[in-house]
Structure formats: C-alpha cells, structure tokens
Amino acid sequence: MKNKQIAAVLFSAGLAIAGMTAPASAAPADNSIAVEAELSEQNENSQENNATVQTSEKSDETQGETSSDGETPGDGETPGNGKTPDNGETPAEQKNGFFYDETTQTWSLYQNDVLQSDFTGFYEGTINTITAWYYVENGSVDLERSGFIQAKRNDDTTENWCYVKDGQLQTDYTDVVKVGNEWWYIKNGIVPASGTTVAQNENGWWYIKNGKVDFNYNGFAQNEDGWWYIRDGKVDSDRNDVIKGTVNGQYAWWHVRNGKVTFDNTIAKNQNGWWRIENGKVNFNCNSVEKNENGWWYIRGGKVDFNYTGIAKNVNGWWRIVGGKVDFGCNSVEKNENGWWYIRGGKVDFNYTGIAKNRNGWWRIVGGKVDFNCNSVEKNENGWWVLRGGKVDFSYNDVAQNRNGWWVINGGKVNFGFNGTYKVGVRDYYVSGGKVNGCNYYMPQNSISLPSGGYNLSTANIGLKVIKVNQAVCGNSSERYTSATERAVRNFQSRHKLSVTGYVDLTTWKAMGYSEYDWYNLGTYRTPMKVTYTSNRQDRINAMIQTAIDYKNAGTGYKVGCSGTPGSYVDCSGLIYQCRY
C-alpha cells in the first residue's frame, strides 16, 4: 500500500473518532471501497500490518533495491522516475484582490493574504466575472451601496464625489443631474473637483464650474466641441448674434450662431448693425467690399455702410455700390471720389477704351475712366462722335478735327456719306466721304514746328540767350550782342583756355555755368493750347485774351527779340505768337 493511501485511511479514522465528517465534495463516493480493498491485500501479504506509518514509509523507501532472488526489479529506475513522492496536497493560493467569505457571505479585499481593513475607496477587480471599480469600505465590498460617495480610487490621491450603483463606480455614466438643491456634472462616474466646461443633459447644455452648474454665469465658455455663449448658466442655443467677450484669451466681438462661436469669414448682424467677421471676430480695420450669404457689401471701419453709394475696392477690383451693396446689374458710367468710371456687370472695366453711356449722356472712356480733357472725334460701336470736355455733343454741326484729319459733323456724329462742298460761314470745306480735304481759308493747327535752338551766338543775334551771355561776361541784361559783348567773350574764352572766337558755342555756354538743356530750349517756349479741335471762333478769341492777361499778371518785361515764359521777357510780336498758340 502507498503512503498516501495509508494517510487517507488514518485521516478518515481520525475524523470519525472526533465525530466529524468530511464535506461531500472532499472525495469521490467510492473512495472508501478502494481503500478497504487495498488494506485487505496488504493484510494477506505482510506480517507487519500493525507497523507504524514510519515503518511503512521506510519499507517503501527500500522497496525496489533487491528482490528475493537478488535481482533489481524492473529497469532499475527508482519509483516515480526519481521525483519527490506526491503527498496529494496542493499549496494554498495566496489571496490578492477580491475573495468571497462563506462565513460572512461578503466579498473582501486582500493583499498578500491580508484583509485590507484600513482601505476605504474604489478598487478595480473582478466579482462574479464582472470587472469594475468597486466601492470598498474597511476592506469589505459594499455591493448594496448606490448614490454619491466622496472617495478616491486606489490609483489616485484625490477624493471626488462619485456616482455608484450596486457598489460599482459608473464609469460609463455621464450626465448633469440634480442632487438636493444643486445640479452636478458627472463625467465617467466622477464629479470633477475643479475646472470649467460645458456639459449636456436632456434639458440642454450647461456651464459647469468645479463640477456644478453655475446659474449666475453669463459669457463664453469652452468644451471639447468649441466655444459657447452662456446665459444664466445655460447655452443660449437660439442665439445668432455678434457678442463681446473673451474667447481663446482674446477680448473681442465674436460671431455666434445657434449659441456657438463660429470661426468663419462673413458679415453678421447684431443690434448695432452688420459687421465684417474674420476668423470669428469683428475686424474693425476692414475697409473693403466683402460678402455673406446675402451678397457683397461695402465695409467701412468693420461695419456695413448702408448710406454709401459710389465705387469701392476689394482684392478683386473696384465695384459699383448702391446703398452699401454691390450692384452686379450696373452697366453705366458712375463716380467715386477719384473720378467717373465705366462699369460693366457691377465692376470697373479698366481695359475699356471707347464711348459709354450713363443717365447724363455719352462719355469718352480711356482705360476705364472718363477723360474730361478729350476734345476730339472718337468712336464706339455705333460710330464716330465729336466730344467736348469728354462728352458727346449731339448739338454740334460743323467740321471737327482728330488725329486723322478734319471731318464733317452732323448732330455730333461724323457724316461719312457727305461728299462735296460743306459751307460754314465764310468757309468752304471740300469734303470726300465725310473727310475735309481742303478749305478756302487757312485751317487751325494743333502743333507748331520750330527750328532747333542750338545755334551759336554772335553780333547777329538778339534775345533771351544773349541776355544770359551779357549777364555772364558784361554784368548787364542787354538783349543785344554788341562789339563790347564780343570782346568780353574773347577775354572769357582766353581765361578759360577755350578757343578764342568771340562768339558763343555750346562749350563756351557751358563754361559760363549754363545747362545744355537751356542751350537748346531757351527761346523756344510755346504756350500750352487752350483751345481744341472743336473750339469755335469765340473760344479762340477768349483764349488769346486770357494768355495776354497771364503774361501781364506774371510781371513779364519788354525786351526786343524775346518770346519767353510769363514772368520773363517778350516783345510785341513775341506776345502775339504766344497768344495765338
């Protein structure tokens, strides 16, 4: 018989003597029959049935050394293949975590076989196959606890108010709930002890401060979904406005849509007007034309100016504004502070050159802008037209000039069908295909050709350049080149190591300190034209008189042979020439 079998018999006998029985589950039901059979076999084969357990153990240890015939039994191996004999017992499992106590019928928390009776809080573990954070009080799990508990988890040092149901921390529970007279924010089963956020329940979104709804708060607050406008502690989800406050550390006016700050680019309204929004806030420096879902608007100082009508600029061009809004239907000539402009589809067309219409008439456009200085004959898609002061003159019936010649004008428009003699007053114009080819009088000119002013000065000359020479070498302002002037010039040339000729060439002129520009241009001044291709007789007379007045008012002096600028010198013929220019 093996040692463990003997031990089992003796353990059973001991329990019987003590009046105890083993639990039904301690051994199979037929275990005693097996033990009895082995005991009977042993009594038949051994005289040492009264031996002690120690004797039997010793017999077992020596069994297998030799047989009655001196041979080694079997293959010479020791029983159990040399392993330590198994006594049938399993080492006791060390308690760590939650264990059930049959006596008290409770679950308790152990660490290294020690009941954690000094621990109160939440501990993560498994009970009845459910892993969760369980509430432990003095080492015992309280599975009947539900409601709010102020405690900490074993992995934390901070106590929080926590929501518990059947002893479990409700980590999947997030809500805003009422407890007593207060509303509390529960996130993953825990009430946050500090900080602010915006949280939701079935009644809306609420401003949370230190875990509790703050019904006194008005302003902006943030959660993971964005920034929200709060009124009396609650998100004002019906609010569409532009509101002042602090968002992302910036104090500004912010665009709110359905209670939430929208970081967009648009034009939005509040009680004070419509405002340019850039990245969610009002840009008070905006002076432009910008858009929202209702159109494009003129912005001044960040605000839509509904009183503005004109032409304004943005990054895309210049636009026609009527009552603060771009008029994309405008095809006209309109003005702003910089002039009058040709508008096509609401936008200034800087590429256009021609004649275009507005409510005041037809206008000469050059590079998109009205040219009020245009006095000519120009064209558009409808023909060639006479322009006076930039505007088509439909009352004009005469001949008029442009860069291509003189033309017969009837009702402001070139009459290309006219052939023959066209009589105006005492003039007879000879016309072919509307163009004047000749006249019985000298025709007005729009340019004058003069010879170059770069000629040498000698006793044969008088005028403005001679005055300069006398000032340099004689110390007077005489307009005449005399023999005295010639001697002085010779002396000047000798002193400056120039060719001694007695007349002034460009080299001598520059040695006197005068410029090459004056050498060629002094004495060639022409009064700018005051009349145009289409000016009439009275216009030309008035222009001559005005030129004479200009010379008088400038204090112009009289010297023979001069026709200078106002304020210099002229003689009689010189003044008349300037007036006729």
XYZ file of C-alpha atoms in Angstrom:
581
model
C 0.000 0.000 0.000
C 1.216 3.514 -0.839
C 1.870 6.055 1.875
C -0.901 8.453 0.727
C -3.425 5.645 0.896
C -2.443 4.830 4.470
C -2.604 8.543 5.327
C -6.090 8.825 3.867
C -7.282 5.858 5.995
C -5.761 7.279 9.144
C -7.221 10.860 8.361
C -10.676 9.300 7.905
C -10.373 7.297 11.107
C -9.313 10.404 12.976
C -12.313 12.383 11.701
C -14.612 9.513 12.769
C -13.132 9.388 16.273
C -13.572 13.149 16.558
C -17.183 12.842 15.447
C -16.559 14.895 12.178
C -17.235 14.016 8.606
C -15.557 15.370 5.525
C -17.534 17.560 3.118
C -19.339 15.592 0.442
C -17.111 17.104 -2.145
C -13.880 16.173 -0.369
C -13.514 12.759 -2.070
C -15.266 10.597 -4.664
C -18.197 8.442 -3.273
C -16.368 5.091 -3.776
C -13.043 6.150 -2.311
C -13.561 4.116 0.927
C -14.119 0.856 -1.070
C -10.807 1.310 -2.832
C -9.057 1.977 0.442
C -10.645 -1.161 2.070
C -9.570 -3.408 -0.810
C -6.007 -2.274 -0.589
C -5.980 -2.768 3.179
C -7.195 -6.411 2.765
C -4.485 -7.129 0.216
C -1.872 -5.735 2.489
C -3.006 -7.956 5.439
C -2.618 -11.073 3.297
C 0.905 -10.312 2.100
C 2.523 -8.771 5.132
C 3.130 -9.662 8.765
C 3.728 -6.072 9.603
C 0.156 -4.885 9.426
C 0.500 -3.357 12.895
C 3.565 -1.409 11.929
C 3.680 2.351 12.328
C 3.380 4.754 9.466
C 7.067 5.464 9.754
C 7.895 1.740 9.324
C 5.723 1.517 6.235
C 7.360 4.594 4.799
C 10.766 3.109 5.389
C 9.674 -0.127 3.749
C 8.530 1.834 0.751
C 11.823 3.650 0.550
C 13.828 0.396 0.463
C 11.398 -1.371 -1.819
C 12.938 -1.965 -5.200
C 16.539 -2.260 -4.067
C 16.656 -6.111 -4.378
C 14.166 -8.933 -4.778
C 14.084 -12.253 -3.023
C 16.294 -13.614 -5.759
C 18.745 -10.693 -5.576
C 17.726 -9.075 -8.862
C 16.917 -5.403 -9.363
C 13.207 -5.122 -10.120
C 12.066 -3.560 -13.394
C 14.558 -1.439 -15.301
C 16.441 -0.276 -12.244
C 14.661 3.075 -12.082
C 13.536 4.456 -8.765
C 9.785 4.681 -8.179
C 8.270 7.838 -9.591
C 11.180 8.324 -12.025
C 13.294 9.826 -9.267
C 10.752 12.588 -8.433
C 9.806 13.580 -4.893
C 6.772 11.469 -3.801
C 3.495 13.471 -4.043
C 1.570 13.585 -0.788
C -1.654 14.583 -2.626
C -1.858 18.187 -1.232
C -1.922 21.460 -3.272
C -0.143 24.566 -1.865
C -2.711 27.169 -0.656
C -3.393 30.082 -3.131
C -2.235 33.485 -1.874
C -5.100 35.970 -1.646
C -4.723 39.149 -3.735
C -7.818 41.073 -4.815
C -11.424 40.258 -4.079
C -12.349 36.982 -2.294
C -15.677 35.678 -1.083
C -16.062 34.787 2.601
C -18.571 31.929 3.028
C -18.924 32.629 6.714
C -19.852 36.304 6.404
C -21.151 35.889 2.855
C -19.326 39.040 1.780
C -16.612 39.953 -0.679
C -13.442 41.328 0.845
C -10.226 42.902 -0.414
C -6.955 41.103 0.287
C -3.339 41.812 -0.451
C -0.792 39.097 0.216
C -3.368 37.170 2.295
C -4.006 40.232 4.433
C -7.508 41.716 4.656
C -7.233 45.429 3.777
C -9.381 46.577 6.656
C -7.835 50.054 6.627
C -8.778 50.723 2.993
C -11.886 52.664 2.019
C -12.348 53.759 -1.586
C -12.603 52.323 -5.081
C -10.609 49.292 -6.146
C -10.615 47.704 -9.589
C -11.195 43.973 -9.680
C -13.492 41.117 -10.709
C -16.545 39.877 -8.835
C -18.787 37.202 -10.356
C -16.989 37.629 -13.725
C -17.691 41.376 -13.775
C -14.595 43.586 -13.786
C -15.236 47.080 -12.456
C -14.269 49.662 -9.870
C -15.941 48.509 -6.636
C -16.563 50.540 -3.539
C -14.675 49.071 -0.572
C -15.270 50.172 2.998
C -12.800 48.994 5.630
C -11.779 46.126 3.367
C -15.298 44.886 2.582
C -17.059 45.419 -0.748
C -20.386 47.182 -0.314
C -22.469 45.823 -3.194
C -25.601 47.455 -1.857
C -24.231 50.998 -1.991
C -25.869 53.317 -4.570
C -25.784 57.094 -4.933
C -22.994 59.631 -4.399
C -19.903 58.826 -2.387
C -16.910 61.026 -1.739
C -13.928 58.754 -2.152
C -10.810 58.131 -4.186
C -9.596 55.319 -6.369
C -6.658 53.280 -5.210
C -4.596 54.700 -8.125
C -5.384 58.322 -7.214
C -4.694 60.647 -4.322
C -7.665 62.959 -4.830
C -11.068 62.372 -3.365
C -14.018 63.120 -5.639
C -17.719 62.775 -5.471
C -18.522 59.623 -7.383
C -21.708 58.053 -8.674
C -22.162 54.435 -7.514
C -24.761 51.817 -8.363
C -24.780 48.391 -6.661
C -21.310 49.069 -5.347
C -19.817 49.793 -8.798
C -18.376 53.115 -9.948
C -20.432 54.013 -13.046
C -17.544 54.810 -15.379
C -19.798 54.745 -18.447
C -22.190 57.296 -16.967
C -22.005 60.982 -17.940
C -24.824 63.420 -17.209
C -25.904 66.591 -15.417
C -28.187 65.571 -12.550
C -29.875 67.174 -9.598
C -28.816 66.193 -6.095
C -30.605 68.051 -3.358
C -30.821 71.671 -4.446
C -27.833 71.572 -6.790
C -27.177 70.299 -10.297
C -23.959 68.317 -10.653
C -21.909 67.233 -13.630
C -20.915 63.588 -13.630
C -18.269 62.524 -16.132
C -17.432 58.848 -16.356
C -18.990 58.400 -12.947
C -16.968 61.139 -11.222
C -17.841 64.737 -10.368
C -14.864 66.932 -11.448
C -13.475 68.722 -8.412
C -12.193 71.763 -10.336
C -12.185 73.487 -13.721
C -14.875 74.676 -16.104
C -16.615 73.119 -19.083
C -19.932 72.939 -20.917
C -21.906 69.714 -20.449
C -25.219 68.326 -21.651
C -28.273 66.667 -20.199
C -31.752 66.126 -21.573
C -32.627 69.775 -20.866
C -29.741 71.407 -22.728
C -26.098 72.389 -22.365
C -24.869 73.886 -19.092
C -21.917 75.852 -17.800
C -20.059 73.737 -15.237
C -17.725 75.217 -12.646
C -15.989 72.936 -10.160
C -18.403 70.144 -11.019
C -21.591 72.139 -10.517
C -23.918 74.151 -12.771
C -23.304 77.891 -12.261
C -26.631 79.556 -12.981
C -25.131 83.017 -12.393
C -22.662 82.816 -15.293
C -23.081 84.879 -18.455
C -20.392 84.859 -21.128
C -18.334 82.477 -23.235
C -17.189 79.013 -22.138
C -15.347 76.160 -23.801
C -15.595 72.400 -24.013
C -14.041 69.853 -26.355
C -16.553 70.792 -29.060
C -15.830 74.525 -29.137
C -16.789 77.841 -27.553
C -20.350 78.576 -26.446
C -22.343 81.595 -25.386
C -23.811 81.085 -21.899
C -26.781 82.937 -20.486
C -27.817 82.283 -16.864
C -25.665 79.159 -16.820
C -27.147 77.613 -19.968
C -26.073 77.634 -23.623
C -28.358 80.021 -25.496
C -28.841 77.701 -28.469
C -31.259 80.101 -30.184
C -28.753 82.963 -30.204
C -27.493 84.257 -33.568
C -25.569 87.413 -32.820
C -22.277 89.291 -32.586
C -21.346 89.405 -28.891
C -18.470 90.883 -26.920
C -16.412 88.679 -24.622
C -13.239 86.642 -24.179
C -12.566 83.647 -26.413
C -9.183 81.919 -26.599
C -7.768 84.685 -24.421
C -8.892 87.460 -26.820
C -11.379 90.091 -25.745
C -13.356 90.967 -28.869
C -16.721 90.824 -30.601
C -17.473 87.246 -31.685
C -19.857 85.739 -34.214
C -22.316 83.390 -32.507
C -24.527 81.027 -34.486
C -27.022 78.803 -32.630
C -25.216 79.596 -29.404
C -21.763 78.581 -30.657
C -18.816 80.747 -31.723
C -18.195 80.146 -35.426
C -14.658 80.923 -36.565
C -15.769 81.912 -40.064
C -15.355 84.786 -42.514
C -18.620 86.523 -43.260
C -20.787 89.537 -42.489
C -23.048 89.093 -39.456
C -25.614 91.145 -37.597
C -26.222 92.356 -34.067
C -28.404 95.117 -32.661
C -25.832 97.735 -33.723
C -25.530 96.773 -37.383
C -23.825 94.339 -39.741
C -20.134 93.573 -39.164
C -17.197 92.112 -41.040
C -16.248 88.832 -39.358
C -12.771 87.373 -39.878
C -11.908 84.093 -38.171
C -14.964 84.504 -35.983
C -14.416 88.048 -34.704
C -15.128 91.590 -35.893
C -12.299 93.250 -37.830
C -12.750 96.961 -37.135
C -9.864 97.754 -39.524
C -11.702 96.394 -42.549
C -12.389 98.939 -45.305
C -13.308 96.823 -48.269
C -16.073 95.046 -50.162
C -16.866 91.670 -48.586
C -19.596 89.052 -48.779
C -22.062 86.951 -46.856
C -24.885 84.695 -47.993
C -26.930 87.756 -48.993
C -24.413 89.451 -51.293
C -21.313 91.673 -51.342
C -21.227 94.729 -49.080
C -19.233 97.904 -48.626
C -17.429 97.820 -45.275
C -16.118 100.934 -43.535
C -14.399 100.536 -40.156
C -15.563 96.925 -39.976
C -19.249 97.821 -40.431
C -21.549 97.768 -43.472
C -22.222 101.356 -44.583
C -25.749 101.276 -45.981
C -25.533 105.021 -46.715
C -22.694 104.631 -49.225
C -23.304 104.850 -52.948
C -20.222 105.003 -55.129
C -17.348 102.836 -56.300
C -15.237 100.915 -53.774
C -12.344 98.481 -53.862
C -11.526 94.989 -52.618
C -8.874 92.427 -53.552
C -10.811 91.527 -56.703
C -11.260 95.017 -58.150
C -13.446 98.136 -57.938
C -17.198 97.732 -57.605
C -20.362 99.795 -58.035
C -22.024 100.209 -54.625
C -25.645 101.280 -54.198
C -26.950 101.597 -50.639
C -23.963 99.692 -49.288
C -24.379 96.689 -51.613
C -22.666 95.746 -54.886
C -24.996 96.269 -57.859
C -23.983 93.497 -60.257
C -26.632 94.706 -62.699
C -24.891 98.044 -63.240
C -23.634 98.778 -66.774
C -23.011 102.501 -66.759
C -20.592 105.340 -66.052
C -20.501 106.157 -62.342
C -18.350 108.126 -59.952
C -16.419 107.991 -56.720
C -14.023 110.427 -55.103
C -11.391 109.615 -57.752
C -13.468 110.281 -60.864
C -16.067 108.755 -63.171
C -15.655 105.126 -64.245
C -17.020 102.702 -66.790
C -18.902 99.904 -65.007
C -19.643 96.541 -66.618
C -21.517 93.911 -64.572
C -21.034 95.998 -61.439
C -17.241 96.152 -61.811
C -14.930 98.845 -63.199
C -13.518 97.674 -66.540
C -10.024 99.175 -66.734
C -9.482 97.538 -70.120
C -12.229 99.535 -71.806
C -11.488 102.482 -74.085
C -14.397 103.906 -76.040
C -17.596 105.907 -75.579
C -20.121 104.758 -72.963
C -23.429 105.992 -71.636
C -24.949 106.940 -68.306
C -28.062 108.915 -67.356
C -26.211 112.193 -68.112
C -25.021 111.395 -71.614
C -22.277 109.620 -73.556
C -18.675 109.901 -72.358
C -15.172 109.325 -73.629
C -13.629 106.448 -71.649
C -9.869 105.807 -71.626
C -8.631 102.864 -69.547
C -11.972 102.620 -67.774
C -12.093 106.300 -66.733
C -13.851 109.334 -68.206
C -11.373 111.668 -69.956
C -12.856 115.119 -69.381
C -9.957 116.655 -71.351
C -10.977 114.915 -74.533
C -11.953 117.363 -77.319
C -11.764 115.262 -80.408
C -13.617 112.907 -82.677
C -13.661 109.370 -81.266
C -15.565 106.165 -81.851
C -17.591 103.448 -80.218
C -19.515 100.546 -81.698
C -22.130 102.983 -83.051
C -19.853 105.345 -84.973
C -17.513 108.344 -84.628
C -18.561 111.212 -82.388
C -17.469 114.737 -81.604
C -16.501 115.136 -77.946
C -16.266 118.370 -75.995
C -14.990 118.141 -72.428
C -15.143 114.349 -72.609
C -18.839 114.289 -73.571
C -20.528 113.684 -76.921
C -22.028 116.963 -78.197
C -25.143 115.956 -80.119
C -25.852 119.628 -80.928
C -22.624 120.041 -82.919
C -22.960 120.726 -86.672
C -19.619 121.823 -88.129
C -16.273 120.395 -89.003
C -14.054 118.960 -86.274
C -10.567 117.566 -86.106
C -8.897 114.485 -84.648
C -5.525 112.862 -85.184
C -6.696 111.583 -88.568
C -7.889 114.900 -90.014
C -10.951 117.135 -90.270
C -14.472 115.721 -90.537
C -17.991 116.867 -91.279
C -20.106 116.538 -88.133
C -23.901 116.429 -88.169
C -25.744 116.057 -84.856
C -22.483 115.209 -83.086
C -21.658 112.319 -85.427
C -19.289 112.059 -88.406
C -21.243 112.040 -91.668
C -19.225 109.649 -93.811
C -21.857 109.942 -96.543
C -21.142 113.619 -97.272
C -19.322 114.461 -100.500
C -18.879 117.952 -101.953
C -18.525 121.459 -100.567
C -19.552 121.940 -96.974
C -20.133 125.618 -96.203
C -19.799 127.035 -92.702
C -19.943 130.851 -92.553
C -17.378 132.274 -94.953
C -15.503 128.978 -95.184
C -15.956 126.416 -97.894
C -14.746 122.927 -96.998
C -14.055 120.419 -99.748
C -15.256 117.042 -98.473
C -14.987 113.440 -99.672
C -16.521 110.584 -97.666
C -17.064 112.933 -94.745
C -13.410 113.988 -94.567
C -12.251 117.556 -95.299
C -9.585 117.626 -97.992
C -9.187 121.393 -98.262
C -10.560 124.869 -97.492
C -10.547 128.400 -98.916
C -9.075 129.639 -95.600
C -6.086 128.561 -93.547
C -7.191 125.814 -91.185
C -6.462 125.817 -87.459
C -3.410 123.772 -86.475
C -2.798 121.670 -83.399
C 1.003 121.753 -83.491
C 3.835 124.157 -84.324
C 7.290 123.175 -85.544
C 10.243 125.340 -84.545
C 13.891 125.116 -85.603
C 16.380 123.829 -83.070
C 17.550 126.344 -80.519
C 21.088 125.001 -80.600
C 22.749 127.765 -82.678
C 25.894 129.834 -81.969
C 25.510 133.396 -80.645
C 27.198 136.407 -82.243
C 26.561 140.042 -83.140
C 23.842 138.783 -85.494
C 21.639 137.639 -82.596
C 19.314 139.184 -80.035
C 17.003 137.663 -77.474
C 16.851 135.595 -74.311
C 20.081 133.644 -74.785
C 22.040 136.862 -75.489
C 20.731 138.254 -72.193
C 22.323 135.254 -70.428
C 25.685 135.883 -72.181
C 25.750 139.582 -71.212
C 24.897 138.664 -67.616
C 27.862 136.263 -67.543
C 30.583 138.420 -69.183
C 29.384 142.040 -69.150
C 27.398 142.297 -65.941
C 24.226 143.615 -67.638
C 20.970 142.161 -69.045
C 21.057 143.610 -72.539
C 19.306 141.539 -75.193
C 21.768 142.751 -77.880
C 25.087 141.097 -78.810
C 27.318 144.176 -79.296
C 31.025 144.581 -80.081
C 31.559 145.033 -76.358
C 29.903 141.682 -75.812
C 32.209 140.121 -78.398
C 35.373 141.500 -76.688
C 34.157 140.264 -73.315
C 33.516 136.831 -74.756
C 37.072 136.717 -76.211
C 38.559 137.583 -72.834
C 36.373 134.944 -71.149
C 37.483 132.293 -73.618
C 41.137 133.206 -73.144
C 40.924 132.989 -69.359
C 39.251 129.578 -69.568
C 41.708 128.255 -72.170
C 38.983 127.913 -74.805
C 39.203 128.650 -78.497
C 39.151 132.466 -78.734
C 36.487 133.198 -81.352
C 34.359 135.983 -79.917
C 31.132 134.052 -80.478
C 29.461 131.671 -78.047
C 29.214 127.980 -78.868
C 27.966 125.152 -76.621
C 31.390 124.708 -74.967
C 31.648 128.396 -74.050
C 27.976 128.422 -72.955
C 28.544 125.529 -70.510
C 31.775 127.164 -69.248
C 29.618 130.158 -68.286
C 27.681 127.819 -65.972
C 24.586 127.276 -68.106
C 22.975 123.943 -68.950
C 22.893 122.106 -72.235
C 19.094 121.934 -71.902
C 18.823 125.754 -71.908
C 21.170 125.929 -74.907
C 18.645 124.014 -76.987
C 15.360 125.162 -75.405
C 15.692 128.735 -74.147
C 13.653 130.890 -76.524
C 11.513 128.021 -77.845
C 8.666 128.282 -75.316
C 5.114 127.762 -76.635
C 2.042 128.476 -74.543
C 0.034 125.259 -73.940
C -3.069 125.070 -76.133
C -6.209 126.464 -74.567
C -8.471 125.525 -77.478
C -9.336 122.202 -79.078
C -10.276 120.664 -82.372
C -13.868 121.650 -81.821
C -13.384 125.178 -80.406
C -15.313 127.909 -82.212
C -14.275 131.454 -83.111
C -15.265 132.957 -79.769
C -13.434 130.210 -77.888
C -10.242 131.090 -79.742
C -10.591 134.839 -79.151
C -11.136 134.238 -75.432
C -8.048 132.029 -75.288
C -5.846 134.774 -76.807
C -7.105 137.362 -74.339
C -6.541 135.028 -71.396
C -2.939 134.382 -72.454
C -2.199 138.120 -72.568
C -3.685 138.507 -69.085
C -1.476 135.682 -67.804
C 1.683 137.459 -69.087
C 0.606 140.726 -67.525
C -0.169 139.190 -64.148
C 3.227 137.457 -64.089
C 5.096 140.795 -64.407
C 6.641 139.984 -67.781
C 9.232 142.538 -69.007
C 9.703 144.001 -72.503
C 12.836 143.224 -74.498
C 13.301 143.156 -78.234
C 13.575 139.763 -79.880
C 12.112 137.847 -76.929
C 9.150 135.500 -76.607
C 9.715 133.814 -73.256
C 7.588 132.374 -70.473
C 5.241 134.514 -68.382
C 7.422 136.473 -65.963
C 10.478 136.627 -68.257
C 10.671 138.847 -71.390
C 8.617 139.374 -74.564
C 8.296 141.946 -77.289
C 5.090 142.784 -79.192
C 5.327 140.051 -81.785
C 6.544 137.571 -79.169
C 3.411 138.132 -77.062
C 1.150 137.776 -80.120
C 2.782 134.492 -81.038
C 2.218 133.150 -77.526
C -1.435 134.246 -77.587
C -2.057 132.574 -80.927
C -0.557 129.278 -79.794
